[in-house]
């Protein structure tokens, strides 16, 4: 099988990788794609085949390498709107410096942004070599390497992908019209999705500051929010007390003009350490700083002595009662994941319980740790317990502790339970849906009374603990079945977040895979065909299963690049089975009729002992209602061979239908019979 060749030329290597991957996903092996970037250099000559360029201004760069007969196609590209919320949050009139590989590309991006309705800011295209400019934000479509050195926050909205008109043009150019219906449906879904995402981003941007104010006014710490352009967007009542400033005089002003102490301003705007101690109006306070996409949240806690914090932290670290992960370490750029992270960040500021729901392997403990580190309890212990791993007899003694002599084998002097050890911090109850009814009642009592009593104890002990619980079960169904107490559910479900499964955010697979490869260090690349297989997988075990698969491939790989033969066998088998089952459903009525004709022609030829070449099939088709050229027949035979419906032999052997092909033929006829 020798598919037609397409050459892809881009300006930067990052753009090349993104567009090459997109074309592979769309056309798979039906078109052979070779790609090059100006950054990495072009070959001396190009073989026969059309050349797709990512931007019109690359034509000049290409002139020395092509002939006057070369067919050059210009890609129409589209913006990924998932990352535009930061841009929408900027105050009206803010200046946005737009950086791309060329001035023309920057101007084209500005035109597309304005067409999307983003007209409240002033866009300025960056010209290479320019040294004097004013900007509140620097924006780039995956080409921030060209950005000038400047203190303004940066927003990378990702590489602009190839748009629907160019995809359709390529399908027609390579006589893949039978794919048009699939591609059109996919592009329409993408367009609707993009419009929905933009609408949600606009709505989210308008509601963000209102939601933040609602949360921060109900927390026990001071909270200051600073926009990407340096304007204070949140300043709660606790801050008014700590800094002795009126919110009305601070909110909406540039932080430099807010009246805050200069050393506090300097740390909030440019600080590197996660927290720093300050003396504010005669009181010791710790300020914790978090920055995402240029937006800063600072929380301020009153502390008695720094030494108390340090010694307690050392003791918790020794016991393993620490949270390693922060929100910045959660990998994901899909809108559903960004929304989940954004919600979790806001909920972290509260003291109320949080219920994290998600399938196995989605990263529930990762979120729990990030919530702890994003809260006012970050300087306290983080204690995690897997409820499903504890028997009923052990559960109460582990959670509530026990007094001396409580049972045979009990420690002399008794033992503190996990509630006591989590005092002043966070207790993470993983797999909460697995605990028995009796234990649910005990846990509910603690949440209501904020007191525990050790096993065999007579005294109640007050505890100050924030609960974060997690489950991969549907607790509402368990509650309806009488297996989970409704009163406990509503105590735990004050705030809830739903972590999306990996199959619903497949655009995150490449960046997750890249991160897992980076951690390994030895193997640095993954063949694009392997990535294509990973993108097709359903990932029932989610991120954990993806990581396990990559760990397996790293273990068996012999070189610097992971190849198709390194894939776990079960992944390959599942893909082939899924593709075969899905194939008839993805075809148009005409596609089905053409494939029935081709397979019937091959079947009859095979039964008569005659060869079935694409030329013969093409000649026979001309007598019917759907004449096919030899090249069209070749593409359809490539499709059938890829799914193991036919085998193609050389010379007089011709093409033969397989048992799977016979099943497929019967399936197609059944589908056609229903029309």
XYZ file of C-alpha atoms in Angstrom:
675
model
C 0.000 0.000 0.000
C 1.571 3.311 -1.163
C -0.669 6.205 -0.137
C -0.418 9.599 -1.875
C 2.070 12.031 -0.378
C 1.445 15.442 1.170
C 4.200 17.792 2.325
C 3.466 20.087 5.274
C 5.641 23.196 5.803
C 5.386 25.362 8.950
C 7.345 28.201 10.464
C 8.123 26.707 13.880
C 8.759 23.176 15.089
C 5.936 23.394 17.644
C 3.438 24.275 14.892
C 4.767 21.426 12.726
C 4.180 18.850 15.472
C 0.645 20.087 16.190
C -0.508 20.242 12.544
C 1.198 16.962 11.605
C -0.629 15.274 14.491
C -3.958 16.777 13.416
C -3.563 15.532 9.819
C -2.554 12.067 11.033
C -5.632 11.871 13.240
C -7.916 12.925 10.360
C -6.460 10.937 7.460
C -4.585 8.164 9.285
C -2.675 6.106 6.676
C -4.735 7.215 3.663
C -2.278 10.064 2.991
C 1.472 9.828 3.586
C 2.486 13.043 5.360
C 5.998 14.460 5.525
C 6.433 17.661 7.502
C 9.217 20.214 7.882
C 9.655 23.506 9.707
C 11.628 26.579 8.666
C 13.210 26.540 12.140
C 14.659 23.034 11.638
C 15.416 23.438 7.909
C 13.907 22.233 4.614
C 15.111 19.396 2.342
C 17.014 20.300 -0.830
C 14.135 19.155 -3.027
C 10.603 17.861 -2.672
C 9.271 14.719 -4.319
C 6.068 14.824 -6.317
C 3.032 15.858 -4.301
C 1.181 18.964 -3.106
C 2.745 21.197 -0.450
C 0.532 22.571 2.347
C 1.933 25.712 4.005
C 0.761 26.894 7.422
C 0.870 30.583 6.462
C 0.851 32.505 3.124
C 4.064 34.360 4.008
C 5.992 31.052 3.900
C 5.744 31.080 0.082
C 8.805 33.303 -0.178
C 10.828 31.051 2.153
C 9.845 28.095 -0.031
C 10.846 29.555 -3.425
C 14.438 28.168 -3.544
C 13.198 24.623 -2.873
C 10.296 24.226 -5.344
C 9.676 24.472 -9.073
C 7.114 26.611 -10.854
C 4.977 23.471 -11.327
C 4.791 22.707 -7.606
C 1.256 22.651 -6.199
C 1.160 24.845 -3.097
C -1.917 24.912 -0.840
C -2.398 27.586 1.850
C -3.919 26.380 5.118
C -6.847 28.259 6.596
C -6.379 27.956 10.333
C -8.652 28.352 13.321
C -8.273 29.449 16.963
C -8.688 27.096 19.907
C -10.973 29.146 22.167
C -10.452 27.001 25.288
C -7.784 29.316 26.701
C -9.347 32.714 26.035
C -10.892 33.268 29.480
C -7.837 35.179 30.751
C -8.113 37.484 27.741
C -11.828 38.053 28.411
C -11.076 38.999 32.038
C -8.846 41.933 31.046
C -10.287 45.404 31.779
C -11.618 47.352 28.822
C -8.906 49.212 26.950
C -6.068 46.892 28.025
C -3.239 46.560 25.506
C -2.504 43.045 24.220
C 0.714 42.420 22.312
C 0.123 39.594 19.802
C 3.256 37.572 18.990
C 3.600 35.052 16.157
C 6.400 33.817 13.887
C 5.687 36.624 11.394
C 3.988 40.016 11.494
C 1.432 38.813 8.929
C 0.489 35.802 11.093
C 0.043 38.082 14.120
C -2.229 40.369 12.089
C -4.273 37.366 10.886
C -4.702 36.162 14.487
C -5.883 39.631 15.578
C -8.466 39.618 12.786
C -9.779 36.206 13.954
C -9.953 37.328 17.607
C -11.949 40.421 16.662
C -14.281 38.283 14.540
C -14.893 36.113 17.618
C -16.265 39.235 19.310
C -13.269 40.072 21.518
C -13.310 43.831 21.025
C -12.890 45.267 24.519
C -9.075 45.286 24.350
C -6.542 46.877 21.996
C -4.555 44.323 19.984
C -1.069 45.271 18.778
C 0.896 42.968 16.411
C 4.508 42.465 17.486
C 7.181 43.314 14.956
C 10.484 41.477 15.404
C 13.251 43.779 16.596
C 10.818 46.216 18.225
C 12.073 47.264 21.672
C 9.653 49.960 22.863
C 6.024 49.026 23.415
C 3.358 49.078 26.098
C 1.454 45.893 26.967
C -0.792 44.590 29.746
C -0.632 41.039 28.320
C 1.462 39.183 25.737
C -0.560 36.653 23.707
C 0.791 34.004 21.313
C -0.547 30.945 19.453
C 2.136 28.504 20.605
C 5.014 30.716 19.456
C 6.007 32.493 22.665
C 9.643 31.804 21.765
C 9.424 34.915 19.551
C 8.126 37.091 22.412
C 10.271 40.000 23.619
C 11.582 40.218 27.183
C 8.885 42.081 29.091
C 7.355 42.015 32.566
C 3.774 41.698 31.266
C 2.043 38.331 31.939
C 1.992 35.883 29.023
C -0.929 33.863 27.617
C -0.223 31.003 25.198
C -3.498 30.001 23.510
C -1.896 27.055 21.706
C -1.175 26.412 18.048
C -3.931 27.382 15.597
C -5.121 24.164 13.934
C -6.099 23.596 10.295
C -9.668 24.758 9.631
C -12.587 22.922 8.051
C -12.282 24.465 4.526
C -8.695 23.223 4.155
C -9.571 19.761 5.514
C -12.355 19.441 2.935
C -10.026 20.700 0.178
C -7.474 18.005 1.054
C -10.140 15.267 1.080
C -11.270 16.292 -2.412
C -7.704 16.753 -3.686
C -6.788 13.168 -2.756
C -10.115 11.749 -3.980
C -11.218 10.809 -0.480
C -14.762 12.053 -0.999
C -16.154 9.045 0.862
C -14.604 10.593 4.012
C -16.304 13.944 3.466
C -19.440 13.061 5.411
C -17.392 11.893 8.407
C -15.074 14.915 8.257
C -17.954 17.343 7.792
C -19.813 15.914 10.782
C -16.633 16.035 12.875
C -15.859 19.620 11.835
C -19.470 20.703 12.495
C -19.312 19.182 15.966
C -15.992 20.959 16.513
C -17.437 24.292 15.349
C -20.450 23.940 17.660
C -18.140 22.904 20.486
C -15.842 25.902 19.887
C -18.799 28.303 19.905
C -20.076 26.706 23.112
C -16.633 26.972 24.690
C -16.348 30.656 23.757
C -19.811 31.377 25.172
C -18.926 29.505 28.362
C -15.608 31.342 28.611
C -17.356 34.711 28.261
C -19.987 33.721 30.833
C -17.295 32.362 33.138
C -15.232 35.529 32.790
C -18.216 37.735 33.697
C -19.099 35.526 36.662
C -15.557 34.804 37.893
C -15.080 37.914 40.015
C -18.632 37.706 41.411
C -18.132 34.037 42.375
C -14.757 34.759 43.918
C -16.225 37.548 46.057
C -18.996 35.212 47.263
C -16.425 32.627 48.374
C -13.775 34.915 49.841
C -16.271 36.767 52.010
C -16.988 33.493 53.849
C -13.457 32.381 54.673
C -11.460 32.954 57.814
C -8.348 34.226 56.025
C -7.544 37.369 54.146
C -7.831 36.991 50.376
C -6.492 39.357 47.718
C -7.139 38.723 44.011
C -5.051 40.485 41.367
C -5.903 40.412 37.631
C -3.395 39.793 34.845
C -3.147 43.555 34.335
C -2.355 44.214 38.011
C -5.786 45.379 39.175
C -7.122 44.223 42.565
C -10.285 42.192 41.935
C -10.867 40.803 45.450
C -10.181 42.201 48.932
C -12.302 40.571 51.627
C -13.378 41.732 55.082
C -10.528 39.851 56.828
C -8.067 41.844 54.698
C -9.828 45.058 55.770
C -9.118 44.101 59.389
C -5.505 42.981 58.831
C -4.400 45.918 56.649
C -6.805 48.469 58.187
C -7.943 49.535 54.732
C -11.469 49.928 53.353
C -12.384 47.521 50.552
C -14.073 50.321 48.605
C -10.770 52.230 48.532
C -8.742 49.219 47.318
C -10.811 47.013 44.976
C -10.640 48.051 41.333
C -7.355 49.930 41.762
C -3.920 49.020 40.430
C -2.135 47.144 43.227
C 0.734 49.651 43.132
C -1.754 52.407 44.087
C -3.720 50.365 46.629
C -2.143 51.645 49.839
C -0.668 48.257 50.776
C 2.898 48.206 52.124
C 5.470 48.187 49.333
C 7.170 44.973 50.532
C 3.767 43.211 50.534
C 3.029 44.502 47.008
C 6.453 43.385 45.797
C 5.960 39.833 47.111
C 2.399 39.498 45.767
C 3.392 40.727 42.285
C 6.784 39.065 41.793
C 7.382 36.665 44.725
C 8.976 33.280 44.013
C 8.590 31.488 47.380
C 5.137 29.904 48.039
C 4.773 31.934 51.271
C 6.534 34.699 53.205
C 6.207 36.124 56.726
C 5.437 39.838 57.256
C 4.820 42.185 60.155
C 1.580 44.024 59.355
C 0.291 46.686 61.757
C 2.152 45.058 64.660
C 0.910 41.538 63.862
C 2.809 38.546 62.428
C 1.176 37.254 59.239
C 2.026 34.707 56.551
C 1.114 35.552 52.940
C 0.704 32.640 50.525
C 0.932 33.394 46.799
C -0.510 31.434 43.851
C -0.316 32.533 40.197
C -2.028 30.968 37.165
C -1.995 32.542 33.687
C -0.966 35.865 35.210
C -3.866 35.943 37.700
C -2.661 36.067 41.313
C -4.431 34.953 44.491
C -2.813 35.838 47.808
C -4.122 34.498 51.137
C -3.094 36.055 54.450
C -3.049 34.123 57.743
C -2.355 35.423 61.251
C 0.425 33.376 62.896
C 1.881 33.419 66.394
C 5.483 32.340 65.802
C 7.178 31.163 62.643
C 9.136 28.597 64.695
C 5.881 26.867 65.692
C 4.963 26.407 62.044
C 8.396 25.084 61.121
C 8.647 22.552 63.965
C 5.117 21.259 63.385
C 5.768 20.941 59.640
C 8.913 18.889 60.336
C 6.958 16.504 62.583
C 4.175 16.045 59.993
C 6.719 15.410 57.233
C 8.290 12.682 59.384
C 4.888 10.948 59.679
C 4.064 11.417 55.988
C 1.237 13.838 56.783
C 2.112 16.270 53.998
C 0.539 17.157 50.655
C 3.041 17.154 47.770
C 0.877 18.454 44.942
C -0.449 21.911 44.084
C -2.872 23.059 41.378
C 0.066 24.079 39.184
C 1.121 20.426 39.018
C -2.221 19.160 37.705
C -1.739 18.585 33.961
C -4.574 19.479 31.614
C -5.575 22.167 29.138
C -9.015 20.855 28.106
C -11.809 23.242 29.068
C -13.530 20.638 31.277
C -10.293 20.168 33.253
C -9.590 23.909 33.461
C -13.147 24.440 34.750
C -12.672 21.718 37.386
C -9.341 23.190 38.517
C -10.859 26.686 38.629
C -13.778 25.488 40.771
C -11.464 23.537 43.095
C -9.262 26.597 43.607
C -12.264 28.640 44.734
C -13.537 25.873 47.021
C -10.068 25.479 48.559
C -10.459 28.913 50.137
C -13.437 27.728 52.193
C -13.426 25.685 55.416
C -16.404 23.528 54.384
C -16.245 19.843 53.316
C -15.600 18.953 49.668
C -16.718 15.767 47.913
C -14.557 14.780 44.923
C -16.274 12.453 42.453
C -14.506 10.695 39.607
C -13.706 7.352 38.042
C -10.749 5.245 39.114
C -7.452 6.767 38.021
C -8.675 10.329 37.407
C -6.497 11.855 40.153
C -8.839 12.391 43.090
C -6.059 12.430 45.711
C -4.063 14.807 43.512
C -6.980 17.256 43.707
C -7.382 16.657 47.455
C -3.725 17.548 48.066
C -3.985 20.619 45.820
C -7.105 21.773 47.715
C -5.199 21.434 50.996
C -2.206 23.367 49.627
C -4.514 26.044 48.231
C -6.311 26.519 51.561
C -5.607 28.349 54.769
C -4.703 24.976 56.318
C -1.681 24.467 54.045
C 0.678 24.918 56.990
C -1.183 22.141 58.874
C -1.084 18.355 58.345
C -2.669 16.532 55.389
C -3.761 13.052 56.512
C -5.066 10.572 53.919
C -6.885 7.305 54.616
C -8.257 4.766 52.142
C -11.576 3.713 53.654
C -11.825 0.578 51.490
C -8.485 -0.707 52.830
C -9.642 -0.743 56.474
C -11.783 -3.467 57.998
C -14.741 -2.394 60.113
C -12.908 -3.429 63.292
C -9.873 -1.305 62.466
C -11.703 1.701 61.086
C -12.842 3.257 64.381
C -9.539 2.704 66.190
C -7.577 4.165 63.239
C -9.834 7.196 62.799
C -10.687 7.947 66.441
C -7.744 6.375 68.294
C -7.924 4.311 71.472
C -7.062 4.433 75.157
C -4.534 2.194 76.930
C -5.793 -1.397 77.332
C -8.629 -0.918 74.848
C -7.897 -4.329 73.305
C -5.216 -7.016 73.173
C -2.154 -5.649 71.409
C -3.070 -2.005 71.996
C -0.125 0.370 72.412
C 0.853 1.247 75.947
C -0.560 4.669 76.718
C -3.075 4.474 73.872
C -2.845 6.058 70.441
C -4.088 9.197 68.707
C -6.458 8.547 65.830
C -6.191 10.166 62.401
C -8.754 12.844 63.324
C -6.546 14.029 66.184
C -3.415 13.822 64.048
C -5.125 15.910 61.335
C -6.051 18.621 63.858
C -5.547 22.061 62.282
C -5.291 20.529 58.819
C -7.158 18.348 56.323
C -8.382 14.752 56.584
C -8.808 13.077 53.191
C -11.269 10.159 53.241
C -10.719 8.241 49.999
C -13.281 5.679 48.755
C -15.849 6.989 51.241
C -18.595 4.949 49.557
C -17.133 1.717 50.925
C -17.753 2.288 54.647
C -20.469 0.372 56.505
C -23.675 1.834 57.952
C -22.368 1.777 61.548
C -19.188 3.602 60.572
C -21.238 6.128 58.581
C -23.136 6.923 61.800
C -19.860 7.376 63.760
C -18.414 9.658 61.073
C -21.612 11.716 60.902
C -21.479 12.267 64.671
C -17.932 13.673 64.419
C -18.882 16.000 61.566
C -21.861 17.292 63.545
C -20.222 17.655 66.944
C -16.615 18.373 65.836
C -15.561 16.056 68.652
C -14.240 12.499 68.782
C -14.092 9.914 71.541
C -11.342 7.324 71.483
C -12.200 3.608 71.632
C -12.661 2.741 75.364
C -12.382 6.457 76.172
C -14.710 8.491 78.392
C -13.734 12.022 77.360
C -14.745 13.911 74.220
C -11.837 15.541 72.400
C -12.465 18.635 70.249
C -10.963 18.465 66.737
C -10.506 21.194 64.129
C -10.359 19.297 60.836
C -11.493 20.037 57.312
C -12.913 16.980 55.515
C -12.229 16.242 51.865
C -13.831 12.978 50.710
C -13.611 11.121 47.409
C -15.497 8.327 45.684
C -15.690 6.531 42.351
C -19.222 5.369 43.168
C -22.574 7.027 42.541
C -23.457 7.949 46.144
C -26.891 9.208 45.083
C -27.756 5.712 43.831
C -26.346 4.130 47.004
C -28.416 6.597 49.025
C -31.563 5.683 47.044
C -30.834 1.983 47.672
C -30.425 2.623 51.413
C -26.677 1.808 51.379
C -25.483 5.324 52.179
C -26.946 7.670 54.777
C -28.596 10.751 53.265
C -27.630 12.940 56.249
C -23.945 11.979 55.872
C -24.075 12.531 52.103
C -25.385 16.081 52.525
C -22.774 16.786 55.231
C -19.997 15.717 52.860
C -21.511 17.175 49.697
C -21.547 20.825 50.792
C -19.192 21.486 47.873
C -18.512 18.942 45.134
C -16.294 18.673 42.082
C -16.509 16.132 39.278
C -13.181 15.170 37.679
C -13.724 14.447 33.961
C -12.585 11.031 32.668
C -9.681 10.986 30.213
C -11.895 9.853 27.300
C -13.777 13.178 27.586
C -10.576 15.263 27.394
C -8.478 13.404 24.850
C -6.670 16.589 23.818
C -4.805 16.240 27.147
C -3.310 12.841 26.172
C -0.314 14.280 24.228
C 0.707 16.636 27.049
C 0.275 13.894 29.664
C 2.341 11.495 27.548
C 5.034 14.137 27.071
C 5.183 14.701 30.845
C 5.505 10.960 31.569
C 8.275 10.646 28.950
C 10.050 13.673 30.410
C 10.095 12.056 33.853
C 11.791 8.982 32.405
C 14.602 10.921 30.735
C 16.013 8.074 28.604
C 13.336 7.718 25.898
C 12.562 11.152 24.523
C 10.173 10.615 21.595
C 7.014 8.773 20.668
C 6.211 7.797 17.080
C 3.138 9.647 15.764
C 1.424 6.324 14.993
C 1.722 5.338 18.641
C 0.155 8.648 19.670
C -2.619 8.010 17.157
C -3.362 4.686 18.884
C -3.314 6.312 22.312
C -5.795 8.956 21.097
C -8.214 6.225 19.959
C -8.132 4.327 23.272
C -11.060 4.727 25.697
C -8.866 4.637 28.843
C -11.260 3.030 31.293
C -8.499 3.330 33.926
C -7.996 6.995 32.975
C -4.679 8.770 33.619
C -3.381 5.923 35.776
C -3.916 3.439 32.927
C -2.258 5.825 30.442
C 0.762 6.159 32.730
C 0.952 2.383 33.207
C 0.853 1.871 29.425
C 3.628 4.401 28.873
C 5.692 2.854 31.685
C 5.288 -0.527 29.942
C 6.390 0.914 26.595
C 9.383 2.610 28.223
C 10.398 -0.724 29.751
C 10.248 -2.690 26.472
C 11.489 0.028 24.091
C 14.952 -0.586 22.634
C 15.739 2.902 21.404
C 15.120 6.603 21.912
C 11.707 6.462 20.214
C 8.654 4.440 21.283
C 7.357 2.491 18.268
C 4.077 0.721 17.456
C 5.504 -2.690 18.385
C 6.124 -1.372 21.935
C 2.373 -0.933 22.571
C 0.758 -3.330 25.063
C -0.916 -6.167 23.131
C -4.343 -5.552 24.694
C -4.378 -1.954 23.358
C -3.780 -3.084 19.760
C -6.436 -5.841 19.964
C -9.046 -3.479 21.444
C -8.398 -0.890 18.719
C -8.793 -3.377 15.891
C -12.029 -4.759 17.359
C -13.458 -1.264 17.917
C -12.580 -0.086 14.409
C -14.246 -3.112 12.842
C -17.433 -2.652 14.874
C -17.611 1.086 14.158
C -16.736 1.034 10.443
C -20.254 0.425 8.954
C -21.794 3.113 11.170
C -19.410 5.862 10.002
C -20.182 5.511 6.275
C -22.716 7.372 4.148
C -25.334 5.557 2.092
C -23.208 5.998 -1.056
C -20.086 4.755 0.776
C -21.931 1.589 1.800
C -23.216 0.998 -1.724
C -19.716 1.410 -3.189
C -18.136 -0.931 -0.635
C -20.861 -3.538 -1.228
C -20.158 -3.347 -4.973
C -16.362 -3.685 -4.475
C -16.633 -6.568 -1.982
C -19.218 -8.423 -4.109
C -16.991 -8.019 -7.191
C -14.008 -9.402 -5.261
C -16.099 -12.276 -3.830
C -17.415 -13.334 -7.260
C -13.945 -13.039 -8.820
C -12.485 -15.152 -5.999
C -15.169 -17.836 -6.483
C -14.451 -17.928 -10.252
C -10.704 -18.141 -9.656
C -10.126 -14.811 -11.419
C -7.896 -11.947 -10.204
C -9.622 -8.860 -8.743
C -7.358 -5.893 -9.467
C -8.339 -2.249 -8.966
C -8.276 -1.749 -12.762
C -10.779 -4.583 -13.289
C -13.017 -3.335 -10.446
C -12.922 0.182 -11.947
C -13.857 -1.106 -15.425
C -16.802 -3.132 -14.071
C -18.040 -0.123 -12.034
C -18.412 2.003 -15.182
C -21.327 -0.150 -16.257
C -23.222 0.691 -13.070
C -24.621 3.823 -11.375
C -21.472 4.576 -9.350
C -18.452 4.615 -11.710
C -15.113 4.643 -9.844
C -11.674 5.628 -11.092
C -8.741 3.282 -10.456
C -7.420 5.714 -7.828
C -10.790 5.830 -6.036
C -10.846 2.020 -6.002
C -7.316 1.999 -4.589
C -8.307 4.265 -1.670
C -11.307 2.095 -0.874
C -9.183 -1.057 -1.046
C -6.684 0.598 1.311
C -9.539 1.183 3.767
C -10.709 -2.441 3.454
C -7.181 -3.828 3.846
C -6.531 -1.672 6.902
C -9.558 -3.248 8.620
C -8.524 -6.788 7.491
C -11.578 -7.122 5.205
C -9.400 -7.941 2.172
C -5.828 -9.028 1.478
C -3.979 -7.625 -1.508
C -1.614 -9.884 -3.459
C 0.845 -9.070 -6.233
C 0.262 -9.783 -9.931
C -2.371 -12.390 -10.783
C -3.013 -13.167 -7.136
C -5.095 -10.001 -6.979
C -7.267 -9.033 -4.008
C -9.063 -11.604 -1.864
C -11.955 -11.137 0.555
C -11.383 -12.406 4.127
C -13.827 -13.982 6.580
C -13.980 -10.613 8.360
C -14.719 -9.074 4.960
C -17.631 -11.437 4.432
C -19.014 -10.441 7.847
C -18.547 -6.779 6.938
C -20.311 -7.318 3.597
C -23.301 -8.927 5.357
C -23.331 -6.043 7.879
C -23.344 -3.449 5.077
C -26.175 -5.224 3.269
C -28.143 -5.305 6.528
C -27.642 -1.551 6.999
C -28.674 -0.881 3.386
C -31.737 -3.079 3.845
C -32.920 -0.741 6.605
C -32.860 2.317 4.313
